[in-house]
Coordinates of C-alpha atoms in Angstrom, one line a residue:
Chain A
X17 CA -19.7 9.0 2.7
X18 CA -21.7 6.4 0.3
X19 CA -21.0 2.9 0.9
X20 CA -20.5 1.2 -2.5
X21 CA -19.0 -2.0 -1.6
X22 CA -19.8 -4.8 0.9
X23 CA -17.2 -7.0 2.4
X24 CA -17.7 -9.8 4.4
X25 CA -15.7 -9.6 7.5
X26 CA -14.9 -13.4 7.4
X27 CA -13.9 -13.7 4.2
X28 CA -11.4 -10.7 4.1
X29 CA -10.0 -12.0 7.9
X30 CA -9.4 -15.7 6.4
X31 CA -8.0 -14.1 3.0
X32 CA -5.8 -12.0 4.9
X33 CA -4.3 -15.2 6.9
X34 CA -4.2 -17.2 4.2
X35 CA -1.8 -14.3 2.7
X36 CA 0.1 -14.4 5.6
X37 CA 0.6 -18.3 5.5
X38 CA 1.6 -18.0 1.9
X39 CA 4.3 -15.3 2.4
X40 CA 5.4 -16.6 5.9
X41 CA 5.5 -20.2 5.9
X42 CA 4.6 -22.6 8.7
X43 CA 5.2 -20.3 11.5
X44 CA 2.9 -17.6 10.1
X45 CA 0.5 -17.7 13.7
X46 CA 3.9 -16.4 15.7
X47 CA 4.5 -13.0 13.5
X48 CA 3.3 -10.2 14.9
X49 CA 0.7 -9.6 11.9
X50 CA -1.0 -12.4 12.9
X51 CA -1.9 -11.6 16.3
X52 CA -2.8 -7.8 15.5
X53 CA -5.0 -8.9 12.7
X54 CA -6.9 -11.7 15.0
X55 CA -7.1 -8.9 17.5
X56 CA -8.5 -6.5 15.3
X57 CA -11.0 -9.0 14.1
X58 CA -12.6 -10.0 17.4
X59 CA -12.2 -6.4 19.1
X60 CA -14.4 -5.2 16.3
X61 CA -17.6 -7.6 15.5
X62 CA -19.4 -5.7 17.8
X63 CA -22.2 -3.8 16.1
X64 CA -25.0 -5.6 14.7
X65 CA -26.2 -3.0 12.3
X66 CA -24.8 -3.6 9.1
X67 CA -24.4 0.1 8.1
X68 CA -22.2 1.1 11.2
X69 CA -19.6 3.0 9.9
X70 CA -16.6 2.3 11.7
X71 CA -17.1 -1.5 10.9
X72 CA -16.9 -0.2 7.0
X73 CA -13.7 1.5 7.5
X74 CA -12.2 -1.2 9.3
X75 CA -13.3 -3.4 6.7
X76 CA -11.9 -0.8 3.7
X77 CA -8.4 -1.3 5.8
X78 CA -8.4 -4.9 5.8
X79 CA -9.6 -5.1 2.4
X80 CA -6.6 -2.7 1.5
X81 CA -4.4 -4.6 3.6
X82 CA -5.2 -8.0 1.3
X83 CA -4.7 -6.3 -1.4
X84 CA -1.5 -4.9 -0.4
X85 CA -0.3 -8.3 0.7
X86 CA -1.4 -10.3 -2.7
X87 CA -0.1 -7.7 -5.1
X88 CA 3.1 -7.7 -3.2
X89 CA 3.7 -11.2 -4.0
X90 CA 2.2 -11.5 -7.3
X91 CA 4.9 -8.7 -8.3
X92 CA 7.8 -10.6 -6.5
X93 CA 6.7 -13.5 -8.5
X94 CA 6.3 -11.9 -11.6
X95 CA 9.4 -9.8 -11.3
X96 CA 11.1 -13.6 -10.4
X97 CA 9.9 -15.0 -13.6
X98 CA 10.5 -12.0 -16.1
X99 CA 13.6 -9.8 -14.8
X100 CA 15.1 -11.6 -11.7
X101 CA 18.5 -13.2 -12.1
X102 CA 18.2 -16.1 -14.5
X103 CA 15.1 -15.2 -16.0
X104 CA 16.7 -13.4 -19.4
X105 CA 20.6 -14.7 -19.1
X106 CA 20.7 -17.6 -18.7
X107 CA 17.9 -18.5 -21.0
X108 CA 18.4 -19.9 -24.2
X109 CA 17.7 -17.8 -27.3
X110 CA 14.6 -20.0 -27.4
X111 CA 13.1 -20.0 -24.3
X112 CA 13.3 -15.3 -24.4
X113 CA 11.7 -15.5 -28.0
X114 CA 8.9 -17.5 -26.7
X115 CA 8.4 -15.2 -23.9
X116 CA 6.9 -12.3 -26.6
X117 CA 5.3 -15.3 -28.3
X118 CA 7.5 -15.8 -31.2
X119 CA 9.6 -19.1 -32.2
X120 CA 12.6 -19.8 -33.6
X121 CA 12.4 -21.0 -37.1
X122 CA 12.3 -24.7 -37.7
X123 CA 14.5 -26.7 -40.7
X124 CA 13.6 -30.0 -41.0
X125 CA 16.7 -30.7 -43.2
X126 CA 19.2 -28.9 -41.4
X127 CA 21.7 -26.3 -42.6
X128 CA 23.0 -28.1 -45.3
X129 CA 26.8 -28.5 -44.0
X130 CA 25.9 -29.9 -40.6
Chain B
X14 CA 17.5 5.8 29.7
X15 CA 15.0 3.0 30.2
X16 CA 12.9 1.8 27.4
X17 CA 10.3 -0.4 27.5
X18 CA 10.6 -3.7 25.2
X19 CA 7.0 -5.2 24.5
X20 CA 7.3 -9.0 23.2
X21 CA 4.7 -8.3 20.5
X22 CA 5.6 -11.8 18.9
X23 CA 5.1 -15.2 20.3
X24 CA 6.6 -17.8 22.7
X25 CA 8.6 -19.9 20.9
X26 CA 10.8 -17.4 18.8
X27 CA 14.1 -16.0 20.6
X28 CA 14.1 -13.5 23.1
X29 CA 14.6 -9.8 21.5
X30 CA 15.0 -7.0 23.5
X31 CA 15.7 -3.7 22.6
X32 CA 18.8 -2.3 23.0
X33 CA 19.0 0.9 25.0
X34 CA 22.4 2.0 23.0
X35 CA 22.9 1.0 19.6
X36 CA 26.9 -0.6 20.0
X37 CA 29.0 0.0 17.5
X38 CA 30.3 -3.4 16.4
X39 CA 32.5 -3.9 13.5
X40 CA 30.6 -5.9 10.9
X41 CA 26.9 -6.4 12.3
X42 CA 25.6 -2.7 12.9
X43 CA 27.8 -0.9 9.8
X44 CA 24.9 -1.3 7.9
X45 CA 22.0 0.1 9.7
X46 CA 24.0 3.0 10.7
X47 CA 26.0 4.1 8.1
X48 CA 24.0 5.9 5.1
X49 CA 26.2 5.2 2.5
X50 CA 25.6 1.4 2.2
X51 CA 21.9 1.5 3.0
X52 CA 21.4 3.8 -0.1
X53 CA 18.2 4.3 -2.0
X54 CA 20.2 3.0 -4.8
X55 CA 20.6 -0.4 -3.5
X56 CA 17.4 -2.4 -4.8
X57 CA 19.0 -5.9 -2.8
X58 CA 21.3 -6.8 -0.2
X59 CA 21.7 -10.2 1.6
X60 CA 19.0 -11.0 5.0
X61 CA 21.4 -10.2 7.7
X62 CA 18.5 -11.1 11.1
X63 CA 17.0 -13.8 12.1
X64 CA 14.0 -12.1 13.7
X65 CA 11.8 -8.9 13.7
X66 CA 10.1 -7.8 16.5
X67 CA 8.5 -4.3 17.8
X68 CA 9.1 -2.2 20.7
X69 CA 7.7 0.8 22.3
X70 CA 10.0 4.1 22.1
X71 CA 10.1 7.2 24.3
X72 CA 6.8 9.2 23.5
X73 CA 4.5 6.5 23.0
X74 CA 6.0 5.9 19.6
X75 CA 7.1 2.0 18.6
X76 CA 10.2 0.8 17.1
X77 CA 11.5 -2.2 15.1
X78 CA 14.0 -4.1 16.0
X79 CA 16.1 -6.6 14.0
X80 CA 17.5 -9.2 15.8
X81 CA 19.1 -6.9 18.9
X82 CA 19.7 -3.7 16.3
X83 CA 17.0 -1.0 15.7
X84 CA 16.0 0.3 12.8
X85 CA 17.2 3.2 11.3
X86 CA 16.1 5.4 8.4
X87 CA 18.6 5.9 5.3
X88 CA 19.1 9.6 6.8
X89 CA 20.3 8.2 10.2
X90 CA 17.4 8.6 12.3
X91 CA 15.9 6.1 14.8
X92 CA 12.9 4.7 12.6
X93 CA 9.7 5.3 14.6
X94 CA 6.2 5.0 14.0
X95 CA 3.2 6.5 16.0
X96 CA 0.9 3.6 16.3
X97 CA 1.2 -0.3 16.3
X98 CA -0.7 -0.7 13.1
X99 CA 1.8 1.3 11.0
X100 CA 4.7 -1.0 13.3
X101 CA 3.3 -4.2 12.6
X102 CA 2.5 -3.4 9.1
X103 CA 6.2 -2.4 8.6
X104 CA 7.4 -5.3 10.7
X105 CA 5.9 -8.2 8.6
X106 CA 7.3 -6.7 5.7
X107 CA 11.4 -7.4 7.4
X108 CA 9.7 -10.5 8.1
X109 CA 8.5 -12.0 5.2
X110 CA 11.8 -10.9 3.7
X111 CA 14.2 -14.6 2.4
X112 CA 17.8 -14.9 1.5
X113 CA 17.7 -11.5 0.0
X114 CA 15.9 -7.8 1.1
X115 CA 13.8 -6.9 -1.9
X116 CA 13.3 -3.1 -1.1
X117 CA 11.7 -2.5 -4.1
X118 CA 8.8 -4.6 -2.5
X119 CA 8.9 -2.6 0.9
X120 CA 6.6 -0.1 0.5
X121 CA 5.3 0.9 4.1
X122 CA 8.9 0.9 5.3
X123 CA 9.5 3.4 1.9
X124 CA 7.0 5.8 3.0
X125 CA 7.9 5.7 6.9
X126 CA 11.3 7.0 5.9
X127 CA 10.3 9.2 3.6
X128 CA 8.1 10.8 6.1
X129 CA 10.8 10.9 8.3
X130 CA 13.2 12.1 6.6
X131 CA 11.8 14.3 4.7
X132 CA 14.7 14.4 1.9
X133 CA 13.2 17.2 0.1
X134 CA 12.8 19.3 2.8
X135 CA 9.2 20.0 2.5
X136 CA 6.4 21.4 4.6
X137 CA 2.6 20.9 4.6
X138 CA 1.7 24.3 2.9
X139 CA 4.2 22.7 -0.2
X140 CA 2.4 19.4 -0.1
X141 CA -0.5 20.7 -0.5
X142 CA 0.2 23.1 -3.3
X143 CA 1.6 20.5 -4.9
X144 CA -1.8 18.2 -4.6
X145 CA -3.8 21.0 -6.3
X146 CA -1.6 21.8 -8.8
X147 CA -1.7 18.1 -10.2
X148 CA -5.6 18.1 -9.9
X149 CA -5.6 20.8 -13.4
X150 CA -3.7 17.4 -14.9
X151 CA -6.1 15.1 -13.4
X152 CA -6.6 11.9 -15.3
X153 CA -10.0 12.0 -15.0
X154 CA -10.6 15.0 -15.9
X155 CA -9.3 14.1 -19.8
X156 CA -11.5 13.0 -22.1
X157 CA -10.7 11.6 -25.5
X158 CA -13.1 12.0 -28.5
X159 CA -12.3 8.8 -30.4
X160 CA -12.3 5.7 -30.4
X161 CA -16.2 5.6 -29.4
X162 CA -16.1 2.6 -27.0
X163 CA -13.0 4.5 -25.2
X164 CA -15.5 7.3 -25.5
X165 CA -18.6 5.4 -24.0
X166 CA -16.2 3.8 -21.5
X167 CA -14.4 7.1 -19.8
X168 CA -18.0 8.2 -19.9
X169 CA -19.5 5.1 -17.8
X170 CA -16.8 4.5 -15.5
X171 CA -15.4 8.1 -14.6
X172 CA -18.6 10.3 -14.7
X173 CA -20.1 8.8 -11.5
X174 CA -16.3 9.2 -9.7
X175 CA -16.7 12.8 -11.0
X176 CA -20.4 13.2 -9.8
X177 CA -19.1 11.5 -6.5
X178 CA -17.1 14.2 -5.9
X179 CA -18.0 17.1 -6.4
X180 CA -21.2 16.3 -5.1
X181 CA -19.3 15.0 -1.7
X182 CA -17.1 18.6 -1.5
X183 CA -20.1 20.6 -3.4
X184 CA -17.5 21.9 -5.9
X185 CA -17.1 22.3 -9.8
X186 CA -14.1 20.0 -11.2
X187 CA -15.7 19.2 -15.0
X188 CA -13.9 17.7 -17.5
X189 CA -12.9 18.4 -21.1
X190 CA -11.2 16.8 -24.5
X191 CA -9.1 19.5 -25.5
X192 CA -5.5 19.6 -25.0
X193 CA -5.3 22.5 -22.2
X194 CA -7.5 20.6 -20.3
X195 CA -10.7 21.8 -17.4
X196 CA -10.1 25.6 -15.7
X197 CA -10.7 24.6 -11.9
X198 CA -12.6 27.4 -10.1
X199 CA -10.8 29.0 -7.6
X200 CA -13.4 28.4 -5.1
X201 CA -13.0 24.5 -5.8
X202 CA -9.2 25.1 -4.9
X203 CA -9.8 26.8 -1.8
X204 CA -12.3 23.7 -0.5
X205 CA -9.9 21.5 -1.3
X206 CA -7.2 23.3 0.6
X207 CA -9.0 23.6 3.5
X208 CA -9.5 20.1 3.5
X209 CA -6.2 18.7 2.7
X210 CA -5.2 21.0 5.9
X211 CA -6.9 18.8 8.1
X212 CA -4.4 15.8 7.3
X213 CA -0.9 15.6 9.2
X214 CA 2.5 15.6 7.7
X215 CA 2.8 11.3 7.0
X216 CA -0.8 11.3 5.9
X217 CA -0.2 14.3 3.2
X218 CA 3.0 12.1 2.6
X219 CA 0.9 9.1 1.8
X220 CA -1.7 11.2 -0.3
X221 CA 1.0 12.4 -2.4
X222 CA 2.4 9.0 -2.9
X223 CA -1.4 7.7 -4.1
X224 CA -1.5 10.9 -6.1
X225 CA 1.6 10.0 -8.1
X226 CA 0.5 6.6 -8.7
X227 CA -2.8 6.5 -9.4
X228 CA -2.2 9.9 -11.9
X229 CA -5.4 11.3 -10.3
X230 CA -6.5 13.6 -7.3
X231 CA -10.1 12.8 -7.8
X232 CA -9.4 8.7 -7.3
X233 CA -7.1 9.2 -4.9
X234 CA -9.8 11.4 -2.8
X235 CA -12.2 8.6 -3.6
X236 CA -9.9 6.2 -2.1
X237 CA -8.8 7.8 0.7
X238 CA -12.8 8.6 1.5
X239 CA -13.1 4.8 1.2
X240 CA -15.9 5.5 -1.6
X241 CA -13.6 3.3 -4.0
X242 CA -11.7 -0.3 -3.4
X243 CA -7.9 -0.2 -4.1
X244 CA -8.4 -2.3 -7.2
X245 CA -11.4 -0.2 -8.4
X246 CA -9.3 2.5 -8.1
X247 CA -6.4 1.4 -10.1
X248 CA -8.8 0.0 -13.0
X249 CA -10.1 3.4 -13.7
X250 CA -6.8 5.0 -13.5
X251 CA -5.3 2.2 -16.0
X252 CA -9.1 2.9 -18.4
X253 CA -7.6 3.3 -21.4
X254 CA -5.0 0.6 -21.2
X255 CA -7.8 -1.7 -20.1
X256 CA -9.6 -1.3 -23.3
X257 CA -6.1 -1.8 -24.9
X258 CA -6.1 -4.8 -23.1
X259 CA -9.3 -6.0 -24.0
X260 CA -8.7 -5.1 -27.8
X261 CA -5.4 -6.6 -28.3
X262 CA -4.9 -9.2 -25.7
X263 CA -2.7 -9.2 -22.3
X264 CA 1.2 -9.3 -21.9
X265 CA 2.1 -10.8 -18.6
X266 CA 5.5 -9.6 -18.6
X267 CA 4.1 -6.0 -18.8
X268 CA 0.5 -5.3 -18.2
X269 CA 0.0 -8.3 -15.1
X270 CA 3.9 -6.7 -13.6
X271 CA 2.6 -2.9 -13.8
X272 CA -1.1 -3.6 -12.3
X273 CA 0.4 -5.6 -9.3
X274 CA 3.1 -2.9 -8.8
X275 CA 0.6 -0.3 -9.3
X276 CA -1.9 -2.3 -6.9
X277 CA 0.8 -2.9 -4.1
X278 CA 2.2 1.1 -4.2
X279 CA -1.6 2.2 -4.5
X280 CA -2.6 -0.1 -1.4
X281 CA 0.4 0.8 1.0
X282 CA -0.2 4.5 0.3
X283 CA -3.9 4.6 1.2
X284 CA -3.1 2.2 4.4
X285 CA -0.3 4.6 4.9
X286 CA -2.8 7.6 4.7
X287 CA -5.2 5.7 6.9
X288 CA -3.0 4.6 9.9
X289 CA -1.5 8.0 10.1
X290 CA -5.1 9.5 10.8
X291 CA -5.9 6.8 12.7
X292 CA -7.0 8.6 16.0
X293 CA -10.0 11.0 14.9
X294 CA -12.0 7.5 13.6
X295 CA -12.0 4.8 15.5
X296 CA -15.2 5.1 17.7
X297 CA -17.0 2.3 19.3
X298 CA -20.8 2.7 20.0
X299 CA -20.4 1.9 23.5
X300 CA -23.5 4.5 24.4
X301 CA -26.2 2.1 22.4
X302 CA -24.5 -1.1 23.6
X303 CA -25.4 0.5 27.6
X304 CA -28.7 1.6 26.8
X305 CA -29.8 -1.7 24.2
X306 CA -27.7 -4.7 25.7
X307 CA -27.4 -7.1 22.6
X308 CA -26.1 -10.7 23.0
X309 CA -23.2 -10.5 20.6
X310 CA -23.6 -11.7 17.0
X311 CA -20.9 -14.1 15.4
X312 CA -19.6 -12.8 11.8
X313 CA -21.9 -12.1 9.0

């Protein structure tokens, strides 16, 4: 197995949590993710070889596990913005043309019999 | 029977136990228990618990619990997973859930009951023929011959994936730009197979999933040998509408939606994979920490 990546194991730990924060709200530190992933964390900063290949796998699974959690709520958001209730609807005609970047046209004048 | 319930979740939440006996009450259980409401055609329904928690099960399997209900699959079945990885993974996903359950964002939970229930009835030998079968349409393995930076770019970013691999499995996969695609070599086939039979039923379940997303056998291999990152992975699966991208600019309503969906499904199915195999890798070097006592080192 060729390892082409590095990941620090701080930075992937405090991402992680911050994701969990993020989708949880204030009482993120009681879930159950939060105590496995701390666990996890600890248990496994034992080696200090930086090649040892169980640390990479664990750190492949938490980078996975970051990922997993981030995309998940970019796509909720996304899906909230573009096709959740009240993002087409109840738009104006406006607001949807301006979503694939075109306007409505503009008379300065008015139609004439307003 | 007795069943064990393990607090897995902290002090100041309510106290959940397991039930032993899922009761039949007239408007609170209906849901969990009855297939027809909690139908794969349902993409939302309204949060009806206040708390998720996990439990051990007969076997040394763990269950969720929601509020004082257990889980059950769409086909009926107490929803058990074999480690507490997989359980808490599935667990935060009830949790993070507000006034409505997005299913369509649920993936573990997805790929738990599907390996559960198994609705197409399929065994290993079939997952597995499947797997190969795809690998004669593998993404990867088609090559366009214009426009030249496409060209240049398929060459640069999936020739060293390719190299990878069948260096790693010391096979012939090849690639090609005509419409009928690379013949695989039979012998290429059989390593594979005899590979592939190493996994278990939920990890072949997750492969398969990775392999439908990602459009590839080769990336998915290269994921699930943790030779590629998830979004490494899904960038060379999405090449050509990458240099799409770059050429005529980036639709958030379509491109950003598809790569997170394609990044969430792609993540949960190679997390899947790797919980479910989780026993043959986890070994600690206990033996050089006895012979070489090392003061412990804080993180990197």
């Amino acid at each position: 197995m060729s390892v082409s990546f590095t990941v620090a194991p701080l930075r992937a730990c405090r991402d992680i949590l911050k994701e969990l924060r993020a989708v949880k709200g204030p009482g993120y530190q009681r879930s159950p993710a939060y105590r496995y992933v701390m666990d996890q964390f600890r248990h496994n900063r034992i080696t200090s070889e930086k090649l040892c290949r169980s640390q990479q796998d664990l750190l492949h699974r938490a980078s996975s596990y970051l990922c997993l959690l981030q995309s998940t709520r970019l796509h909720l958001s996304l899906h909230a913005e573009y096709h959740g209730e009240g993002s087409t609807r109840e738009k104006g005609l406006g607001d949807v043309a301006r979503m694939v970047g075109l306007a409505l046209p503009t008379q300065p004048g008015g139609k004439g019999w307003e | 029977m007795l069943r064990n319930a393990l607090r897995l979740y902290c002090k100041g939440s309510l106290t959940v136990y397991c039930c032993p006996v899922m009761t039949r009450q007239k408007q609170t259980c209906h849901v969990l228990e009855n297939r027809r409401t909690y139908s794969s055609a349902m993409s939302e329904r309204k949060k009806f618990y206040q708390d998720v928690s996990i439990s051990h099960g007969e076997g040394g399997v763990f269950e969720i619990n929601l509020d004082h209900r257990k889980l059950k699959t769409p086909g009926g079945k107490l929803f058990t997973v074999p480690n507490e990885a997989l359980a808490v993974a599935v667990a935060t996903e009830w949790d993070v859930q507000r006034d409505t359950l997005k299913f369509y964002t649920m993936h573990m939970t997805t790929l738990c009951n599907t390996a559960l229930d198994n609705p197409t009835q399929r065994n290993k030998d079939q997952m597995i023929a499947a797997a190969l079968k795809y690998l004669e349409t593998d993404t990867i393995c088609y090559r366009v011959e214009e426009p030249p930076g496409l060209v240049q770019l398929q060459k640069t970013e999936w020739d060293p994936v390719m190299d990878w691999i069948e260096k790693r499995y010391n096979v012939v996969i090849g690639s090609s730009s005509n419409i009928m695609g690379p013949t695989i070599p039979e012998e290429t086939k059989d390593t594979f197979r005899q590979h592939l039979a190493s996994y278990n039923f939920w990890a072949l379940t997750g492969l398969e999933f990775v392999i439908t997303q990602l459009k590839s056998v080769i990336l998915s291999f290269g994921l699930i040998d943790r030779h590629l990152m998830v979004e490494k992975a899904v960038q060379l699966s999405r090449l050509e509408e990458e240099f799409q991208i770059h050429h005529w600019g980036n639709v958030e309503w379509a491109h950003e939606y598809d790569l997170q969906e394609l990044r969430s499904r792609t993540a949960a199915g190679v997390l899947f994979v790797h919980l479910s195999s989780e026993s043959a890798t986890m070994k600690r070097k206990l033996l050089q920490d006895l012979e070489f006592p090392q003061p412990r080192k804080p993180w990197n």
